[in-house]
């Protein structure tokens, strides 16, 4: 090869590649059908860095093709099953549906739920929920929602929407509410949960105005256990927010007005520093029914409002105590209630001895509820527990009569 001055591209000194442009005449002739004026020669001056670049490029290429392949397979599978007709619901589960309801879709096999609500396929859309977990607080609403999400026909809203129990949200309208729902395929059931729905007076009529044929899930636990759990959470939150509170005051006409919200915060923190026994018993020894954890546990007082609006067959009472001890039987009842194909079984659960409750798993991953779930309860005087159970006994009997089921809670 004749010696000639070659043109060298000026790269930064740390770059691992040398690029030379050589005139065609500087090279020995070779057989080629494509004439060229110059030849590009690339040399590697730093092999390790070049190998790293090549590895990253190959990995990026592999991941790109893997994602495209999975998306194509998922889309083809979705199109195949969605176009097929699903079985008709059992006649004994049919309800009287008024005009223009938002229907509960009949069951049909669908692909597993999407891993992210940000990505969706053309055949998916956001739907108003056909089923709602309305409560009760501290009875396992989050665990129930996550367990139901194991079913491929269930899509769940992220977080608690609080649409029906907060005026500022309800005034935004059903379109705002619909946009809070996940994307779902035709045949899937969209579900959301907000535990405070059960105890908020306006909620039953508001839900009925959205969909008079909606299915409602009410999970309850033994009332004393629920009240103690409620107290433990309130006390935990008060301890978390126990940092000094700045009290804003305003001086007007020689009078000082203190920010009422700050005063309310201080009062709540002071109240939660008291023991459970001090809060549930009045000085004369009677039960303090106005204490919120006690008031929420008087289930029949709230259930009346729901039965004034909805047919009893639209409400399924889930035993939260049994859901903790053995989730599968309760979930089978819910599958039937929501007209879903049987799918969830014992293979979806394993007992975590460290946490002390069941965790979930599917074909690809395992999941446990976060640390705040299953919070350890404070020790309560057994005499106070017995007194509370006697107090709740009459209230529980009224609740049993309303729902037509004896949950077997202890009477003393």
XYZ file of C-alpha atoms in Angstrom:
412
model
C 0.000 0.000 0.000
C 1.537 3.322 -1.032
C 2.329 5.756 1.717
C 0.052 8.749 1.541
C -1.210 11.359 4.008
C -4.521 10.140 5.396
C -7.293 12.263 6.801
C -7.808 11.505 10.521
C -11.029 12.613 12.228
C -10.271 14.591 15.376
C -12.021 12.688 18.214
C -11.636 13.532 21.896
C -8.572 11.775 23.368
C -10.684 9.609 25.692
C -12.783 8.199 22.801
C -11.882 4.522 22.151
C -12.232 4.580 18.359
C -9.947 5.951 15.604
C -11.683 6.753 12.310
C -9.659 7.197 9.093
C -10.975 8.283 5.706
C -8.769 6.872 2.939
C -9.005 7.664 -0.757
C -9.943 4.728 -2.892
C -6.736 5.046 -4.861
C -4.734 4.392 -1.716
C -6.033 0.838 -1.508
C -5.262 -2.148 -3.694
C -8.032 -2.794 -6.189
C -10.599 -5.397 -5.230
C -13.563 -6.801 -7.056
C -16.594 -4.710 -6.209
C -19.756 -3.690 -8.026
C -20.253 -0.524 -5.978
C -17.726 2.214 -6.721
C -16.703 4.422 -3.849
C -14.574 7.508 -3.502
C -13.264 6.625 -0.062
C -13.160 3.832 2.457
C -14.008 4.119 6.157
C -11.550 2.357 8.464
C -12.399 2.041 12.140
C -9.759 1.038 14.651
C -10.102 0.240 18.309
C -7.589 1.917 20.582
C -9.263 0.926 23.899
C -10.668 -2.611 23.580
C -12.238 -2.767 27.077
C -14.288 0.394 26.620
C -15.274 -0.667 23.122
C -16.421 -4.035 24.455
C -18.547 -2.246 27.067
C -20.181 -0.122 24.347
C -20.902 -3.231 22.295
C -22.417 -5.047 25.305
C -24.736 -2.136 26.108
C -25.831 -1.917 22.480
C -26.602 -5.644 22.306
C -28.555 -5.576 25.580
C -30.583 -2.584 24.399
C -31.374 -4.364 21.146
C -32.396 -7.546 22.980
C -34.698 -5.698 25.408
C -36.314 -3.753 22.581
C -37.151 -6.903 20.614
C -38.321 -8.668 23.806
C -40.773 -5.851 24.631
C -42.066 -5.722 21.065
C -42.534 -9.495 21.013
C -44.404 -9.567 24.343
C -46.645 -6.698 23.247
C -47.484 -8.416 19.975
C -48.308 -11.740 21.679
C -50.404 -10.006 24.345
C -52.347 -8.008 21.751
C -53.047 -11.090 19.604
C -54.201 -13.072 22.639
C -56.426 -10.225 23.795
C -58.036 -9.875 20.395
C -58.680 -13.621 20.213
C -60.425 -13.930 23.575
C -62.288 -10.624 23.564
C -63.989 -11.400 20.262
C -65.267 -14.696 21.626
C -68.624 -14.767 23.412
C -68.589 -15.351 27.179
C -70.983 -17.630 29.052
C -74.256 -16.187 30.272
C -74.535 -15.417 34.002
C -76.507 -17.823 36.183
C -80.201 -16.886 36.330
C -80.246 -16.789 40.128
C -77.709 -13.949 40.127
C -79.681 -11.687 37.799
C -81.080 -8.525 39.347
C -83.831 -6.178 38.344
C -81.919 -3.661 36.271
C -83.551 -0.255 35.718
C -83.261 1.748 32.554
C -79.869 3.073 31.469
C -77.663 1.393 34.086
C -73.934 0.933 33.787
C -74.021 -2.848 33.248
C -71.825 -5.364 34.990
C -70.073 -7.098 32.124
C -70.592 -10.876 31.809
C -67.546 -12.980 32.429
C -65.218 -14.051 29.654
C -61.585 -15.212 29.663
C -59.228 -12.287 29.311
C -55.476 -11.831 29.468
C -53.735 -11.030 32.753
C -53.933 -7.412 33.959
C -51.521 -4.913 32.533
C -48.482 -4.205 34.684
C -48.875 -0.455 34.345
C -51.889 1.807 33.998
C -49.891 4.164 31.765
C -49.648 1.647 28.901
C -52.798 0.315 27.335
C -53.962 -1.377 24.158
C -56.436 0.041 21.633
C -59.173 -2.358 22.781
C -59.032 -1.106 26.386
C -60.835 1.842 27.945
C -61.554 3.369 31.339
C -64.885 2.271 32.795
C -66.867 3.374 35.817
C -66.557 0.663 38.490
C -69.017 -2.216 38.348
C -68.071 -3.252 41.901
C -67.040 -1.205 44.950
C -65.560 -2.200 48.304
C -67.475 0.182 50.580
C -65.791 -0.721 53.894
C -65.342 -1.229 56.725
C -62.218 0.597 57.874
C -59.617 -1.676 59.559
C -61.398 -4.826 58.415
C -59.040 -5.759 55.570
C -60.239 -3.679 52.605
C -56.725 -3.331 51.160
C -55.962 -7.028 51.568
C -59.274 -7.909 49.920
C -58.599 -5.647 46.935
C -55.097 -7.030 46.398
C -56.352 -10.617 46.663
C -59.088 -9.974 44.101
C -56.479 -8.460 41.776
C -55.019 -11.951 41.430
C -57.994 -12.680 39.166
C -57.310 -11.818 35.487
C -60.833 -10.422 35.075
C -60.318 -7.805 37.790
C -58.837 -4.349 37.296
C -58.428 -2.171 40.392
C -58.150 1.555 40.889
C -54.865 2.752 42.351
C -55.330 4.076 45.866
C -58.539 5.261 47.503
C -60.446 7.639 45.225
C -62.878 9.044 47.859
C -65.242 10.206 45.153
C -68.597 9.614 46.837
C -67.696 10.639 50.401
C -65.971 13.953 49.669
C -68.070 16.799 48.326
C -65.150 18.455 46.557
C -64.543 15.268 44.549
C -68.194 14.379 43.899
C -68.820 17.865 42.489
C -66.214 17.163 39.792
C -68.630 14.697 38.192
C -68.596 11.111 36.959
C -66.214 11.870 34.084
C -63.534 12.899 36.586
C -64.261 9.705 38.527
C -64.037 7.565 35.392
C -60.594 8.986 34.594
C -59.409 7.752 37.986
C -60.192 4.179 36.944
C -57.681 1.826 35.261
C -57.816 0.754 31.630
C -59.643 -2.527 31.194
C -60.715 -4.954 28.482
C -64.314 -5.674 27.685
C -65.390 -8.408 30.075
C -63.173 -7.264 32.936
C -64.625 -5.874 36.164
C -63.323 -2.541 37.416
C -63.305 -2.235 41.200
C -62.318 0.459 43.683
C -62.305 0.704 47.470
C -62.758 3.567 49.905
C -63.499 2.308 53.448
C -65.190 5.521 54.595
C -68.026 5.010 52.087
C -69.839 2.703 54.522
C -70.202 5.283 57.319
C -70.833 8.408 55.201
C -74.601 9.136 55.024
C -74.654 10.619 51.498
C -72.766 7.792 49.787
C -75.511 5.175 49.112
C -77.688 7.531 47.059
C -74.667 8.943 45.249
C -73.487 5.485 44.186
C -77.036 4.573 43.139
C -77.143 7.665 40.904
C -74.042 6.367 39.106
C -75.151 2.763 38.700
C -78.227 1.291 40.339
C -77.072 -2.278 39.544
C -73.563 -1.943 41.003
C -72.220 -4.777 43.168
C -71.077 -3.811 46.674
C -68.592 -5.657 48.891
C -68.745 -5.046 52.650
C -65.974 -6.640 54.702
C -66.469 -6.705 58.485
C -64.577 -8.031 61.497
C -65.506 -8.763 65.090
C -66.394 -5.264 66.389
C -64.088 -5.157 69.428
C -61.091 -6.368 67.417
C -61.864 -3.781 64.749
C -62.118 -0.978 67.340
C -58.766 -1.905 68.895
C -57.149 -2.024 65.444
C -58.638 1.386 64.656
C -57.248 2.798 67.902
C -53.788 1.338 67.117
C -53.732 3.031 63.722
C -54.925 6.379 65.083
C -52.290 6.245 67.791
C -49.595 5.349 65.260
C -50.551 8.275 63.041
C -50.603 10.607 66.036
C -47.106 9.463 67.006
C -45.876 10.038 63.448
C -47.306 13.560 63.460
C -46.134 14.375 66.986
C -43.644 17.000 65.869
C -44.219 20.472 67.349
C -47.151 22.265 65.722
C -46.820 25.920 64.823
C -49.903 27.753 66.012
C -50.807 30.621 63.716
C -52.585 33.467 65.452
C -54.158 36.691 64.256
C -54.446 39.873 66.350
C -57.685 41.788 65.756
C -59.118 44.517 68.040
C -56.950 43.391 70.961
C -58.237 39.814 70.616
C -56.051 36.889 69.608
C -57.590 34.271 67.291
C -55.767 30.927 67.092
C -55.812 28.767 63.955
C -58.609 26.268 64.649
C -56.965 23.516 62.559
C -53.827 23.647 64.704
C -55.943 23.432 67.857
C -57.821 20.440 66.404
C -54.516 18.711 65.626
C -53.310 19.263 69.174
C -56.545 17.908 70.618
C -56.366 14.778 68.438
C -52.756 14.134 69.436
C -53.554 14.597 73.113
C -56.526 12.228 72.808
C -54.485 9.469 71.150
C -51.903 9.616 73.929
C -54.576 8.209 76.232
C -55.056 4.459 76.577
C -57.757 2.527 74.765
C -59.530 1.844 78.073
C -59.633 5.565 78.922
C -61.157 6.435 75.536
C -63.852 3.734 75.341
C -65.125 4.072 78.924
C -66.808 7.116 80.407
C -66.008 8.145 83.990
C -69.158 6.345 85.195
C -67.974 3.095 83.540
C -70.439 3.111 80.620
C -69.335 2.633 76.992
C -68.406 5.827 75.161
C -70.480 5.335 72.004
C -69.352 8.695 70.621
C -65.730 7.513 70.384
C -65.311 6.988 66.646
C -63.741 3.483 66.703
C -66.752 2.338 68.744
C -69.319 4.167 66.583
C -67.958 2.639 63.363
C -68.192 -0.873 64.850
C -71.964 -0.536 65.399
C -72.533 -1.902 61.900
C -76.323 -2.062 61.828
C -76.613 1.714 62.370
C -74.886 2.258 59.023
C -76.303 -0.784 57.219
C -79.840 0.565 57.435
C -78.999 3.408 55.060
C -77.619 1.048 52.420
C -80.620 -1.277 52.510
C -82.934 1.693 52.071
C -81.275 2.333 48.692
C -79.963 -1.030 47.411
C -81.403 -4.506 47.090
C -79.906 -6.857 49.655
C -78.718 -9.164 46.854
C -76.415 -6.397 45.610
C -74.393 -6.395 48.845
C -72.068 -9.260 49.784
C -70.901 -9.349 53.406
C -67.329 -10.682 53.572
C -66.094 -12.139 56.861
C -62.803 -10.333 57.439
C -61.745 -12.622 60.287
C -62.097 -15.684 58.055
C -60.344 -13.872 55.193
C -57.291 -13.548 57.449
C -57.375 -17.175 58.639
C -58.217 -18.795 55.284
C -58.658 -16.439 52.298
C -59.774 -18.907 49.635
C -63.381 -19.718 50.738
C -64.269 -16.034 51.032
C -62.701 -15.269 47.644
C -64.666 -18.113 46.037
C -67.879 -16.501 47.321
C -66.820 -13.182 45.797
C -65.993 -14.781 42.433
C -69.526 -16.184 42.301
C -71.045 -12.882 43.459
C -69.207 -10.926 40.752
C -69.977 -13.602 38.113
C -66.304 -14.371 37.525
C -64.807 -17.617 36.279
C -63.210 -19.576 39.163
C -59.526 -18.738 39.179
C -58.131 -17.900 42.635
C -57.030 -20.928 44.676
C -54.693 -22.062 47.404
C -51.778 -21.970 44.979
C -52.062 -18.158 45.099
C -51.205 -17.913 48.830
C -48.469 -18.839 51.246
C -48.252 -18.122 54.964
C -45.493 -15.717 55.967
C -44.480 -16.680 59.507
C -42.465 -13.501 59.984
C -45.416 -11.237 59.220
C -48.017 -13.588 60.675
C -50.444 -13.506 57.751
C -50.919 -14.822 54.219
C -49.020 -13.318 51.294
C -49.984 -13.581 47.626
C -48.325 -14.972 44.530
C -49.089 -15.572 40.877
C -47.115 -17.049 38.004
C -44.516 -14.273 37.988
C -44.170 -12.702 41.437
C -44.905 -12.819 45.154
C -46.380 -9.939 47.134
C -47.025 -9.123 50.796
C -48.879 -6.154 52.201
C -46.699 -3.339 53.493
C -45.395 -3.218 57.048
C -48.218 -0.976 58.332
C -50.682 -3.797 57.641
C -51.003 -6.338 60.383
C -49.927 -3.762 62.966
C -49.476 -5.216 66.457
C -52.408 -4.362 68.735
C -51.888 -2.905 72.198
C -52.714 -5.106 75.178
C -56.207 -4.270 76.434
C -57.578 -5.119 79.871
C -59.580 -8.387 79.463
C -62.357 -6.968 81.661
C -62.764 -4.056 79.238
C -62.790 -6.446 76.269
C -65.528 -8.520 77.950
C -67.559 -5.411 78.737
C -67.304 -4.235 75.123
C -68.411 -7.620 73.769
C -71.482 -7.584 75.996
C -72.212 -4.064 74.760
C -71.893 -5.095 71.106
C -73.891 -8.311 71.478
C -77.310 -6.665 70.956
C -75.956 -4.532 68.097
C -74.456 -7.613 66.424
C -77.778 -9.453 66.590
C -79.476 -6.580 64.770
C -76.758 -6.661 62.128
C -77.214 -10.434 61.704
C -80.938 -9.911 61.135
C -80.294 -7.259 58.500
C -77.812 -9.313 56.480
C -79.482 -12.675 57.100
C -76.308 -14.296 58.396
C -74.895 -15.100 61.823
C -71.169 -14.303 61.814
C -70.603 -16.057 65.142
C -68.808 -13.264 66.968
C -68.163 -13.914 70.704
C -70.769 -12.532 73.085
C -68.489 -12.034 76.102
